[in-house]
Coordinates of C-alpha atoms and ligand atoms in Angstrom, one line a residue:
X10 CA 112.8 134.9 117.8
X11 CA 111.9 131.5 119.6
X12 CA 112.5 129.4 116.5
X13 CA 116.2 130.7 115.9
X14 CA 117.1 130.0 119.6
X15 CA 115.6 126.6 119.0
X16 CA 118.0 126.1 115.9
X17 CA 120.7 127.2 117.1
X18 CA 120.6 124.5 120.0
X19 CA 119.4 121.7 117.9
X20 CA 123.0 120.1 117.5
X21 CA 123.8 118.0 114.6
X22 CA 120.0 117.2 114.9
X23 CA 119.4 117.7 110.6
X24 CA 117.1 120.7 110.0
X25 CA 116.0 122.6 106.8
X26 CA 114.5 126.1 106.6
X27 CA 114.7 125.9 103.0
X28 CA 112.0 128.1 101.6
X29 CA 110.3 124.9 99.0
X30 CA 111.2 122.7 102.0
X31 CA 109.3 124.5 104.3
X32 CA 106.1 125.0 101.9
X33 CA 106.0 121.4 100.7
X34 CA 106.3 119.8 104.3
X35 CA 103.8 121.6 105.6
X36 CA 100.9 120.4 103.5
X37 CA 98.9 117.4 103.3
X38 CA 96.3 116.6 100.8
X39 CA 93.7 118.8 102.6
X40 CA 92.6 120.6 98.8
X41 CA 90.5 117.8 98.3
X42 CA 88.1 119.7 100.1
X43 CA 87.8 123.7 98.9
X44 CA 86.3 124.3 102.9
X45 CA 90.3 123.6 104.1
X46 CA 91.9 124.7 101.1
X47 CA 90.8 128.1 101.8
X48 CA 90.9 127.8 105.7
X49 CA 94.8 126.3 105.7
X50 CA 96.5 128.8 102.9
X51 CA 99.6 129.7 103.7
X52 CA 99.9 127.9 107.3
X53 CA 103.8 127.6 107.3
X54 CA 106.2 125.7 109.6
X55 CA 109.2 127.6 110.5
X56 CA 111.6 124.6 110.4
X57 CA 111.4 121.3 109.3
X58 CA 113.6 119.3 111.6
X59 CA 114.3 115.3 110.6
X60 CA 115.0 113.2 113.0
X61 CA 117.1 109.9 112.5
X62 CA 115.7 108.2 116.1
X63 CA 114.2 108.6 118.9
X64 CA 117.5 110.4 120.9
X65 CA 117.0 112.8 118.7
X66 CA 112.8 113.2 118.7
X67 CA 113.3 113.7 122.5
X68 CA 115.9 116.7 121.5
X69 CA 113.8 118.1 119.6
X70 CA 110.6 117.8 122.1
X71 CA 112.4 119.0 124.7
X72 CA 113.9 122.2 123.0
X73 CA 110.0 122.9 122.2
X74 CA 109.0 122.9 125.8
X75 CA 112.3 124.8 126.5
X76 CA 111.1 127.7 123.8
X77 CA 107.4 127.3 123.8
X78 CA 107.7 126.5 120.0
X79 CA 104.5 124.5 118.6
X80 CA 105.9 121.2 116.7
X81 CA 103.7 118.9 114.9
X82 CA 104.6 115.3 113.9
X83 CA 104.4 114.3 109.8
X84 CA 104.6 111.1 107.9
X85 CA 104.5 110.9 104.5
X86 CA 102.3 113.9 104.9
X87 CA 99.0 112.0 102.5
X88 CA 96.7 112.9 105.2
X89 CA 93.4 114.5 104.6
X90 CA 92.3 117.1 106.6
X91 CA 95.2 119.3 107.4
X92 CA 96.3 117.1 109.8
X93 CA 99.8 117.2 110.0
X94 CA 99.6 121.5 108.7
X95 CA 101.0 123.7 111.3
X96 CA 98.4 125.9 112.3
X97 CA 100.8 128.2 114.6
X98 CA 104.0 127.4 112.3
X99 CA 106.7 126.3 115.0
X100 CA 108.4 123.2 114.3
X101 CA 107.2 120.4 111.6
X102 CA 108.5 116.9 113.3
X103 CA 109.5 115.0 109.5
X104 CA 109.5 111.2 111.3
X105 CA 109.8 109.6 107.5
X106 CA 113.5 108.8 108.0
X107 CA 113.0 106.8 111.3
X108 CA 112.3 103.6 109.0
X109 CA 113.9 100.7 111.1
X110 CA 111.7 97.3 111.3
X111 CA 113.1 96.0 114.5
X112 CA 111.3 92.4 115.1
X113 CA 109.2 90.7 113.6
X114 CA 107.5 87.4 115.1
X115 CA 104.9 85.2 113.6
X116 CA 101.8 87.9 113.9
X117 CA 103.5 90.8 114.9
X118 CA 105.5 93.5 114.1
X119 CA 107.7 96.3 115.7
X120 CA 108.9 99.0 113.7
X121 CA 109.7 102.9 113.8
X122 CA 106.9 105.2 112.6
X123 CA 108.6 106.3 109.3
X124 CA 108.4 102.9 107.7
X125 CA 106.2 103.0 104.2
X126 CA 103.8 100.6 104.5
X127 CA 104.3 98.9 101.5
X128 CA 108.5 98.5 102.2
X129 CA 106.7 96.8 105.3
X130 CA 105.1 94.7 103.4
X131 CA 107.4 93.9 101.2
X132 CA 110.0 92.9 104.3
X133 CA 107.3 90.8 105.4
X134 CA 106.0 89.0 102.7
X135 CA 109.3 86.6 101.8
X136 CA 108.2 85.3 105.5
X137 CA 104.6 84.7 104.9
X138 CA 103.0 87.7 106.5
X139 CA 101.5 91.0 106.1
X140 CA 99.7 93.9 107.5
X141 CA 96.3 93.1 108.7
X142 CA 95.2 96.5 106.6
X143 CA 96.8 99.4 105.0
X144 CA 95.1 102.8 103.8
X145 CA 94.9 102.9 99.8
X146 CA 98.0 105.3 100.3
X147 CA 100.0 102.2 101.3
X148 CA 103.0 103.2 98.2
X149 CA 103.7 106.8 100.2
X150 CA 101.9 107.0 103.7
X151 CA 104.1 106.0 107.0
X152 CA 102.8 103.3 109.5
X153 CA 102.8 106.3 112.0
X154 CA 100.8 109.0 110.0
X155 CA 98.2 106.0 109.4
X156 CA 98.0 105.1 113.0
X157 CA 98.0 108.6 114.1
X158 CA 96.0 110.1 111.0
X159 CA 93.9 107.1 109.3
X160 CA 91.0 104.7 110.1
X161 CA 91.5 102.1 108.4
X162 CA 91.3 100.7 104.2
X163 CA 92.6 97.5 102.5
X164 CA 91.9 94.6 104.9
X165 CA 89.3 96.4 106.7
X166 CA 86.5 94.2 105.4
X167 CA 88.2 91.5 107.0
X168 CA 90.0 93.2 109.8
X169 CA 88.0 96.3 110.6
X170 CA 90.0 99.4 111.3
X171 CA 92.3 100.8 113.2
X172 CA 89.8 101.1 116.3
X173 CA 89.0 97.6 116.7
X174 CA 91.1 95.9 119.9
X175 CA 93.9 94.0 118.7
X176 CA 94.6 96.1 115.5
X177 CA 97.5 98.1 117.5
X178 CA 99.8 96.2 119.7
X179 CA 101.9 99.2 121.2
X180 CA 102.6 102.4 120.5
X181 CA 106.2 104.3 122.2
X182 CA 105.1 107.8 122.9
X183 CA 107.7 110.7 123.4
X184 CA 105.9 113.5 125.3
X185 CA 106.4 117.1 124.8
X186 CA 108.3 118.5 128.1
X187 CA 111.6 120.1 129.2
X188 CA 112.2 116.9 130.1
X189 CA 110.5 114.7 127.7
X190 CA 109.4 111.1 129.2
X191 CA 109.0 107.9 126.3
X192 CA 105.7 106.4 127.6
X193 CA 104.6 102.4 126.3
X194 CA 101.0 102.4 125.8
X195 CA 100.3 98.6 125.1
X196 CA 96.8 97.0 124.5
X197 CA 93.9 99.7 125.0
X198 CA 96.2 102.3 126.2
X199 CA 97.6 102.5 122.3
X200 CA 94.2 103.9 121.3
X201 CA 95.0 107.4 122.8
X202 CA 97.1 107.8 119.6
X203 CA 95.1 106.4 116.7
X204 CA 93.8 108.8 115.1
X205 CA 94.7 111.9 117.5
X206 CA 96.2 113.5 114.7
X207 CA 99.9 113.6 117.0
X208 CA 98.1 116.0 119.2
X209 CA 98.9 113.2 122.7
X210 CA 102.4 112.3 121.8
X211 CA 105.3 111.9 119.2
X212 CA 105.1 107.6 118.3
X213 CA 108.4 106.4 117.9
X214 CA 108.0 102.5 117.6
X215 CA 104.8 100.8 117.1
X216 CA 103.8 96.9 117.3
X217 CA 101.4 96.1 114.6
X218 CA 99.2 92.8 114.2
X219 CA 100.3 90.7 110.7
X220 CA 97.9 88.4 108.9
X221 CA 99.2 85.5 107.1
X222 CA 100.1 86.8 103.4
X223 CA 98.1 84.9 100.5
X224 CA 98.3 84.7 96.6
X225 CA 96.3 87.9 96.2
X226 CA 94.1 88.8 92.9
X227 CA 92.9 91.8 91.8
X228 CA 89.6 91.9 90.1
X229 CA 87.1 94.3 88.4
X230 CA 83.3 92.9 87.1
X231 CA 80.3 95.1 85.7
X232 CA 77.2 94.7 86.9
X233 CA 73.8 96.8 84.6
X234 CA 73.3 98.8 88.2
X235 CA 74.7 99.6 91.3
X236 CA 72.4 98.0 93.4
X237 CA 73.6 94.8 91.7
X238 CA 76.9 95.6 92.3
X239 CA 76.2 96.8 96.4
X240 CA 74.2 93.4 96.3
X241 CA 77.4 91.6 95.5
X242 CA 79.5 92.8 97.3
X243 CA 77.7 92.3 100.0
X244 CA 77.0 88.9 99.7
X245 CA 81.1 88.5 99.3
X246 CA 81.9 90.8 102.8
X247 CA 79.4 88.5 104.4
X248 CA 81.2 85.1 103.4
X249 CA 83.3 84.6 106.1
X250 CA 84.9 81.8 104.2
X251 CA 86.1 84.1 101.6
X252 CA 89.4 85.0 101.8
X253 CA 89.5 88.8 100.9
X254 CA 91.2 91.9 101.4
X255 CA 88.9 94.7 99.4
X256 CA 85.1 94.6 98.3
X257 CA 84.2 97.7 96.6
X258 CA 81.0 98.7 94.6
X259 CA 81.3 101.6 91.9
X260 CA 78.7 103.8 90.5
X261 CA 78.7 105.2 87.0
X262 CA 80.3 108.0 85.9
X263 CA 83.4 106.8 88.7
X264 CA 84.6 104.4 86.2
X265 CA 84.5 107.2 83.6
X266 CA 87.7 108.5 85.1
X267 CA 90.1 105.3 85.8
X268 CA 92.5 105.6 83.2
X269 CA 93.4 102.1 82.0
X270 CA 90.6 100.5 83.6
X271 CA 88.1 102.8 82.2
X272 CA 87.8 101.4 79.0
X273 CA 86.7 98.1 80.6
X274 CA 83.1 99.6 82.1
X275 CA 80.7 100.4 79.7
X276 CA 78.7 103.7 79.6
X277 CA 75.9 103.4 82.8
X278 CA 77.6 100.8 84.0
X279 CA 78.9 99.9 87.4
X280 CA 81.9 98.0 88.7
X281 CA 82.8 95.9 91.4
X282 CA 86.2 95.8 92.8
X283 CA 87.7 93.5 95.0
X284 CA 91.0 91.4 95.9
X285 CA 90.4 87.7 97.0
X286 CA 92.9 85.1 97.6
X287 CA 93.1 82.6 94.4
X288 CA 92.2 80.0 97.2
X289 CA 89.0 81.5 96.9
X290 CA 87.7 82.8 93.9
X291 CA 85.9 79.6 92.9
X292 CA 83.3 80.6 96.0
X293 CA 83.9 84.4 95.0
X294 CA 82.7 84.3 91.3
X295 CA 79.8 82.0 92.7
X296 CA 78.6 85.0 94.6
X297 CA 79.0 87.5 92.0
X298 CA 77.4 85.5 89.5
X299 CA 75.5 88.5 87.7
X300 CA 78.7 90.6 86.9
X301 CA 81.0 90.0 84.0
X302 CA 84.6 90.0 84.9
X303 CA 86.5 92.5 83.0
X304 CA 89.6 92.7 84.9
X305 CA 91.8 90.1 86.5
X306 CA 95.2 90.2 87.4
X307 CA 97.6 88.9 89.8
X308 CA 98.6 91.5 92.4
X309 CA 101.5 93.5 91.6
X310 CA 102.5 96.4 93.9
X311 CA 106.0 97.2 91.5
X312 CA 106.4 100.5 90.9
X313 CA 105.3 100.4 87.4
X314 CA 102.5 98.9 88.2
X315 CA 99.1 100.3 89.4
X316 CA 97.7 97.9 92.5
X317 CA 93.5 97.5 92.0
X318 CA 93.5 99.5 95.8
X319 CA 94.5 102.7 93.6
X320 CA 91.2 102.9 92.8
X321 CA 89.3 102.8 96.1
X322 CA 88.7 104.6 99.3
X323 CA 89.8 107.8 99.0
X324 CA 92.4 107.0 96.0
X325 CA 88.8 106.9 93.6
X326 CA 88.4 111.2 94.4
X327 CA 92.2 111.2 93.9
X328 CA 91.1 109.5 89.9
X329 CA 88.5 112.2 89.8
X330 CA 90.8 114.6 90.2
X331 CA 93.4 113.8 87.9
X332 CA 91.0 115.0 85.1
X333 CA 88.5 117.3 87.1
X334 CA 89.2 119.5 90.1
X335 CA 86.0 120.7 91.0
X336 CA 84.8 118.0 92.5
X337 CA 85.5 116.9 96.4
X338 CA 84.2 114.2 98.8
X339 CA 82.4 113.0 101.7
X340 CA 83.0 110.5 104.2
X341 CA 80.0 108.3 105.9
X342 CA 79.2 105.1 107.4
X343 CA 76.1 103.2 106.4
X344 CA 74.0 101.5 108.9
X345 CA 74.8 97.8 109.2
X346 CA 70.8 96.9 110.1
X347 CA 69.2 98.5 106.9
X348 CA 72.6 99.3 104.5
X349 CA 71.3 98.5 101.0
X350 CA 68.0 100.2 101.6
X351 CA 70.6 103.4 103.2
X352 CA 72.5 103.3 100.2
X353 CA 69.9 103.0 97.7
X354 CA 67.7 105.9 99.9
X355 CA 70.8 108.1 99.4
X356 CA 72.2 107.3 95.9
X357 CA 68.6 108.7 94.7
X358 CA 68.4 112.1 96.1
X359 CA 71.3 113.8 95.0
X360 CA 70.6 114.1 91.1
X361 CA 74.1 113.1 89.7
X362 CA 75.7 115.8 92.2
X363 CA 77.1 113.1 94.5
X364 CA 78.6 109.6 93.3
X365 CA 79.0 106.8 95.6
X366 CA 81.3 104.1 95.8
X367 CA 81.4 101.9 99.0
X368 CA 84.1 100.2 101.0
X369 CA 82.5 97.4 102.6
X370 CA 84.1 96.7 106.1
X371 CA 83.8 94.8 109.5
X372 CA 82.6 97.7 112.3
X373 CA 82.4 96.1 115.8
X374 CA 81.9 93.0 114.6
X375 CA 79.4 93.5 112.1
X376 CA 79.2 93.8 108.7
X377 CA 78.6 97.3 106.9
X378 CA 79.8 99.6 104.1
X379 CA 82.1 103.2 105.0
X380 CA 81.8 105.4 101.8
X381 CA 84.2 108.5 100.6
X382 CA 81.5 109.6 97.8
X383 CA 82.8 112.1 95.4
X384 CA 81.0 115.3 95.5
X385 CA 80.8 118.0 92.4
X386 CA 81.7 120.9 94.4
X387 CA 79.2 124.2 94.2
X388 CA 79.6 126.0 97.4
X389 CA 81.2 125.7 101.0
X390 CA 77.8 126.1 102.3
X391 CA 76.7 123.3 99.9
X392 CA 79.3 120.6 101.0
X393 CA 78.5 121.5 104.6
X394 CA 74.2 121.2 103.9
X395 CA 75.5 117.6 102.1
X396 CA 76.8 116.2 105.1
X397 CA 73.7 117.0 107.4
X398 CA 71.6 115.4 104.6
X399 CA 73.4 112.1 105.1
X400 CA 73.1 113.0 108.7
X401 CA 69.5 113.4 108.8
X402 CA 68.7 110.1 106.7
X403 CA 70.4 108.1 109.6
X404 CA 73.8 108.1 108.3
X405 CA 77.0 109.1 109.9
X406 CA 79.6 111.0 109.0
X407 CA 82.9 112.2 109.7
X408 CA 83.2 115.8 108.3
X409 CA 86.2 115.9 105.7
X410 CA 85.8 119.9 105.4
X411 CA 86.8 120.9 109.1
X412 CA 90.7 120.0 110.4
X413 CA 89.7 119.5 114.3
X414 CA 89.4 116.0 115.4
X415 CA 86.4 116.7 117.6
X416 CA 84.6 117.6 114.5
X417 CA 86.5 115.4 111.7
X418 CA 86.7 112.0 113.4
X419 CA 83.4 110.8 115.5
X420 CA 84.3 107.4 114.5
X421 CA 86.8 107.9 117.2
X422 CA 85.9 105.4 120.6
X423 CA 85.5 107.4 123.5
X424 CA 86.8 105.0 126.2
X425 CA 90.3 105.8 125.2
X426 CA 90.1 109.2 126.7
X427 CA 92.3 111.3 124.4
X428 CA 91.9 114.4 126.2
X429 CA 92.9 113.2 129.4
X430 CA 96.0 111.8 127.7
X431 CA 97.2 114.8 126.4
X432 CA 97.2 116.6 129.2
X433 CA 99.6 114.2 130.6
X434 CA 101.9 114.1 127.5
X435 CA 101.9 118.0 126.4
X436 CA 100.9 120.1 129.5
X437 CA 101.3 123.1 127.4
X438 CA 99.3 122.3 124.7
X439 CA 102.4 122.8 122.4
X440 CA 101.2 119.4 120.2
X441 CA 100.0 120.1 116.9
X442 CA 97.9 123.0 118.7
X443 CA 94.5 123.9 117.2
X444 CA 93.6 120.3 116.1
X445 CA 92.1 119.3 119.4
X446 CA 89.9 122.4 119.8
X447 CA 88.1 121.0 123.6
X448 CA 91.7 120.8 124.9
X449 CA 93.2 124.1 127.4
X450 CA 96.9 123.5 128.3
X451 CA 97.2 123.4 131.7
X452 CA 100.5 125.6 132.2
X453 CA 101.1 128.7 130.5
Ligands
LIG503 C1 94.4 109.5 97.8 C2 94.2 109.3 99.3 C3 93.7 108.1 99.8 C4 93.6 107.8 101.1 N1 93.1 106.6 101.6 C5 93.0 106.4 102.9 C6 92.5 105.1 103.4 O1 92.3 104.2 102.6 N2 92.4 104.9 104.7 C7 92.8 105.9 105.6 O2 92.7 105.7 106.8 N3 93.3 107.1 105.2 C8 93.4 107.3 103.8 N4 94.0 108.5 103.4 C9 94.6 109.4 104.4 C10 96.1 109.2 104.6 O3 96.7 108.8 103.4 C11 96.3 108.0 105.6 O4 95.7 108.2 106.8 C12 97.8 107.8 105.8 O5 98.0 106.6 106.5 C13 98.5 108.9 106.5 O6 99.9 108.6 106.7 P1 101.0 109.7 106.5 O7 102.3 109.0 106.8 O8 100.9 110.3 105.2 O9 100.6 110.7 107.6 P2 100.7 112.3 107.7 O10 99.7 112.8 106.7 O11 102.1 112.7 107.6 O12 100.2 112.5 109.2 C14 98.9 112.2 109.6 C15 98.7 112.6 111.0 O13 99.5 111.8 111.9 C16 100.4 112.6 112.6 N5 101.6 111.8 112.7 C17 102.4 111.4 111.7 N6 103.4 110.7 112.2 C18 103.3 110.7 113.5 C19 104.1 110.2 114.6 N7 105.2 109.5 114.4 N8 103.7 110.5 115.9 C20 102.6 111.2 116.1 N9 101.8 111.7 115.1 C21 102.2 111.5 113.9 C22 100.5 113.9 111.9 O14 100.8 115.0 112.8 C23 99.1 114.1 111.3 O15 98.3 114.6 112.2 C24 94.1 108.8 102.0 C25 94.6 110.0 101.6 C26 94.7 110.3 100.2 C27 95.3 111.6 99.8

């Protein structure tokens, strides 16, 4: 077989084919929706090979070109949609021990793409910097994963996400060839990776953008409704003079589920999270004046504690889920030119079968709200009809039931020309194959 040849010529390149090993590296968190759960059972890597630099990752690539073996890049493997699951088994690419922060400068950062984003942060913080944003997964996903896999989270009302120019610096790609080139994409050019799910290249360093670190606080207020508590929050993302990091309304019954924090929201009502820097908060409680704080702590991110951002973007299904697994979620963007009327238009017609909390965030320069609403989960057919309802009211989504990136991840900007890429950086379509569905090799 392929793989064994593969193995055999791997060196002292370290390798498992450990049964558990190969099952638990070769998932993500793609249950949260039951569509993937049943389409990805059982979709197995042969070997899980764990590089400790980039000698080795171009090894490795080049012993997949040799043998035609599939082999598809994981982080900390939090991703969503099956992303980093081996459709065609092969070889699963574990980058999480390539964790070396090589310079840092005031406003950047270059580091390898197995570095946790919160050891990043907590490298950079003695110095008086930070990552511009982080996904709510910031404790166990890789820099890498979230440039390759995410869109953005934490920092995003100020920063936008990844997409925006300027929010990657670089990215070192390893392409997928006998004999594997290492390609700098710097500016622009790093956008063929974010978010291509590995499929146009293995990153091996990346340059990030830092934001100057402030005295963070994490706060929780009610408000009697959600509206109140959209209204809020919107009046805080707008302030441009506020210095914040997270701005997220909750509706009733969310809060129902957060553990510690849900004794501190009262039956029917809603909850507005946020972290602002202390500098601030005299201007921020002025524009929340109708909510009661009930929460306020200073930021803590030790492992004991639990960091306000565990209860947003996609970390509010994860609280769900911790006491009810038959629900699952959506993922949208509002429209910035009528987004309170949106969200009020679609928080009515669902009849307590969708709950929406918002993320409010800076999208080409403007000001609007992205949303991973929890959904109770009747049928496959149902959570697909849910997403052309927000569709149809004017809202967009990005499908978190299907794992292609085509049909996952139309936030995606176009100019970046992914496809084009790839076929430049894995000519035979050996890169995490199935993922991008438009894409034909172009040897056999
Ligand atoms: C509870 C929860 C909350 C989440 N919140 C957010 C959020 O706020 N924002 C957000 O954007 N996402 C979020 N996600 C999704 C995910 O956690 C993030 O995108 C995370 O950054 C992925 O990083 P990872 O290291 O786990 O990547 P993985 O899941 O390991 O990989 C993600 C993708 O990147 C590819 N990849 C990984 N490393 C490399 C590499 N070195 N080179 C090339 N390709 C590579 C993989 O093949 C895969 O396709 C959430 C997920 C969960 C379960």
């Amino acid at each position: 077989m392929k793989v064994h040849g593969l193995i055999e010529d791997l060196g002292d390149v370290p390798f498992s084919v450990e049964p558990s090993m190969l099952r638990r590296k070769s998932r993500d968190y793609f249950w949260y929706s039951q569509a993937l759960a049943e389409d990805l059972a059982g979709k197995q890597a042969d070997v899980i090979v764990t590089p400790r630099d980039e000698a080795d990752v171009i090894r490795v690539a080049a012993l997949c070109a040799r043998w035609r073996v599939p082999l598809t890049p994981r982080g900390g493997g939090t991703g969503n949609y099956g992303q980093a699951v081996p459709l065609h088994g092969g070889v699963v690419l574990d980058l999480s021990e390539m964790t070396a922060i090589a310079d840092v400068r005031p406003g950047a950062l270059r580091c390898a793409p197995g570095a946790k984003m919160h050891l990043i942060d907590a490298e950079l913080r003695p110095g008086g910097q930070e990552l511009r944003l982080h996904p709510s997964t910031k404790r166990t996903a890789t820099i890498g994963g979230f440039v390759a896999g995410g869109s953005g989270g934490v920092g995003s009302v100020t920063y936008g996400g990844l997409r925006e120019p300027g929010n990657i610096l670089a990215a070192r790609v390893v392409t997928l060839e006998e004999t594997p080139r290492v390609i700098e994409l710097r500016g622009d050019a790093a956008q063929k990776i974010n978010r291509a799910y590995g499929t146009t290249g293995i990153v091996t360093a990346l340059e990030m953008p830092l934001a100057p670190v402030w005295d963070w606080v994490d706060i929780a207020l009610v408000f009697d409704t959600f509206a109140e508590a959209c209204a809020a929050g919107l009046a805080v993302a707008l302030a441009d003079g506020v210095v914040k990091k997270l701005v997220t309304p909750i509706s009733w019954p969310i809060p129902r589920y957060f553990g510690p924090l849900a004794a501190l929201a009262p039956e029917g009502k809603s909850l507005l999270i946020a972290m602002v820097a202390r500098a601030s908060m005299e201007t921020f409680l002025s524009l929340v004046r109708g909510g009661e704080i009930v929460h306020e702590a200073d930021f803590d991110e030790s492992p004991a504690a639990t960091p306000i951002y565990e209860y947003t973007w996609n970390h509010t299904t994860l609280q769900v889920l911790k006491s009810d697994r038959n629900v699952s979620y959506q993922q949208c963007l509002f429209p910035h030119d009528r987004l309170l009327e949106s969200v009020a238009e679609m928080d009515a017609l669902f009849d307590g079968e969708v709950w929406h909390h918002l993320e409010f965030i800076r999208f080409a320069g403007r000001v609007t709200a992205s949303a991973l609403p929890v959904v109770r989960f009747t049928t496959r057919a149902r959570l697909f009809e849910i997403v052309s309802i927000y569709e149809k009211h004017g809202v967009f989504v990005a499908n978190p039931h299907v794992f292609t990136l085509e049909d996952g991840s139309r936030h995606k900007r176009a100019e970046a020309d992914q496809l084009g890429f790839k076929a430049e950086v894995d000519p035979l379509g050996l890169l995490n194959p199935g993922k991008m569905r438009t894409y034909e090799p172009m040897r056999a």
